[in-house]
Amino acid sequence: MNTIEAISTDQFQQACMQYPKYQALAWVIEQAIHEGKLVNKQKLPAQRLLADALGITHGTVTRAYALLEKKGIVTARLGAGTYVHLPGAASDGVKNRAGIKEYDFASSMQPMLGQPMLIKQALVDLSGDLSAIEDVMTYAYQGLDRHKRAFCSWFASKNINAELSDICFTNGAQQSIFTCMQLLTNRDDWILHEELTYPGVLHAAQACQVKTAGVPFAEGGLDLQMLEQYCQQYQPRLLYLTPNMQNPTNIRYSDDQLNHFVALSRKYQFYILEDDVNYCLPEDWRLPLQQRAPDRVFYLTSLSKYVAGGLRIACTLVPEQWQKTFNESIHSQCWMIPSLNFELASRFLGSDDFRQNQAYLAGEMRYRQQAFSSMAQRHGLITRSGGLNIWLTLPEDININQFQRLLITQGIKVRPADLFQPAHSAPPQEYGFRISLGGFHSRHDFDEGVAVFEQALMQLNQQQDVVI
């Protein structure tokens, strides 16, 4: 494919419906780079040739190339043209101790699709705003109101209704989970969670010296009969849920189940901690449970799976009766959250660059979900897609330990089901692997990882045939 063919005319025309032509062209070129159609150090088309091919002016192409250079993903060489510039692209990948290239299907993270440019631009903007710099250097233990207004606007764009007073900032989602447990439980109280759950909630429970019980799954979600039985038996103080995209199984609860959770919360007087940190494709995302019962639900979200985990930017919508106590608890733990991080987020959350970045992410995750699911289905395996992860259910004739050992020898890292439940628990009903799709920063590396995974599947089948 030559460089002009890599720049889709159809995508350009569609992008022109949302952005000025130079921005639309920059968007399409950036998309081609992320998809691997334009590779590192490849020369972009001559500006005059590209202008003629797209039916636009030479000046439009010049402005688009300048924008891409400002973002740091192309570089112009005097008299030689403009080239793709991806500093991290020239890599042979991470290798393990045996010298085998590793394929990370274990770490639930988002691929880097321009997030560093978001932060870079926010830092540049901030560097010219001395008033804002002074603001983030002063104590504001409940956070700055203008940062909360930025998050309210972000929530509003997702049809979430929130007031400034509802918002409590934390250093990542884990601090919010710990704080909710600290406020709502006493030593030896019980909390309930899904049978397979985010391991961080188990660590927080251990730190707070509270007991945990995992509610088994039934068809399409938690076993509601068992949930009520556990409510009667344990008198829990808190129910931890990941209802929008269950972690790790990707189960999506029905409206009836969500309403049942709220009804049980009122009947048995426990609160619900709704964790909505996991990334969800726009077409799959839905309004939080918190919007149905703001007096019973603590709603937790963050930018870790949307932008970068290292920023430690998280936000909790706290029921009114707990807002003062929640803020005081955060104040006692770390005095205040780092305003600088939230300043950066406030500067990019409403920007066109952020919206484009999220469009890249959504498009890439649709591709990766389809690619991995298609590979698994060729071998008769069942998958459940969602966001950054796929839940891979293994049939009974596959020994999960044997398969995982085989994957390790091929350099493939995955997360088996038992890592998502307390130690010494009985085997879960939902048994398989959580396959994370975001650990590859290029489509080429991802495709290579899927191919190696498929080779391991075929090797496993051959080994089992020999045994039979």
Short mmCIF file of C-alpha atoms in Angstrom, two decimals, residues 33 106 130 259-260:
data_model
loop_
_atom_site.label_atom_id
_atom_site.label_comp_id
_atom_site.label_asym_id
_atom_site.label_seq_id
_atom_site.Cartn_x
_atom_site.Cartn_y
_atom_site.Cartn_z
CA ILE A 33 -0.42 5.60 11.75
CA ALA A 106 -2.66 -9.93 31.25
CA LEU A 130 0.66 31.62 35.97
CA ASN A 259 -33.29 -2.57 40.26
CA HIS A 260 -33.16 -5.67 42.45
#
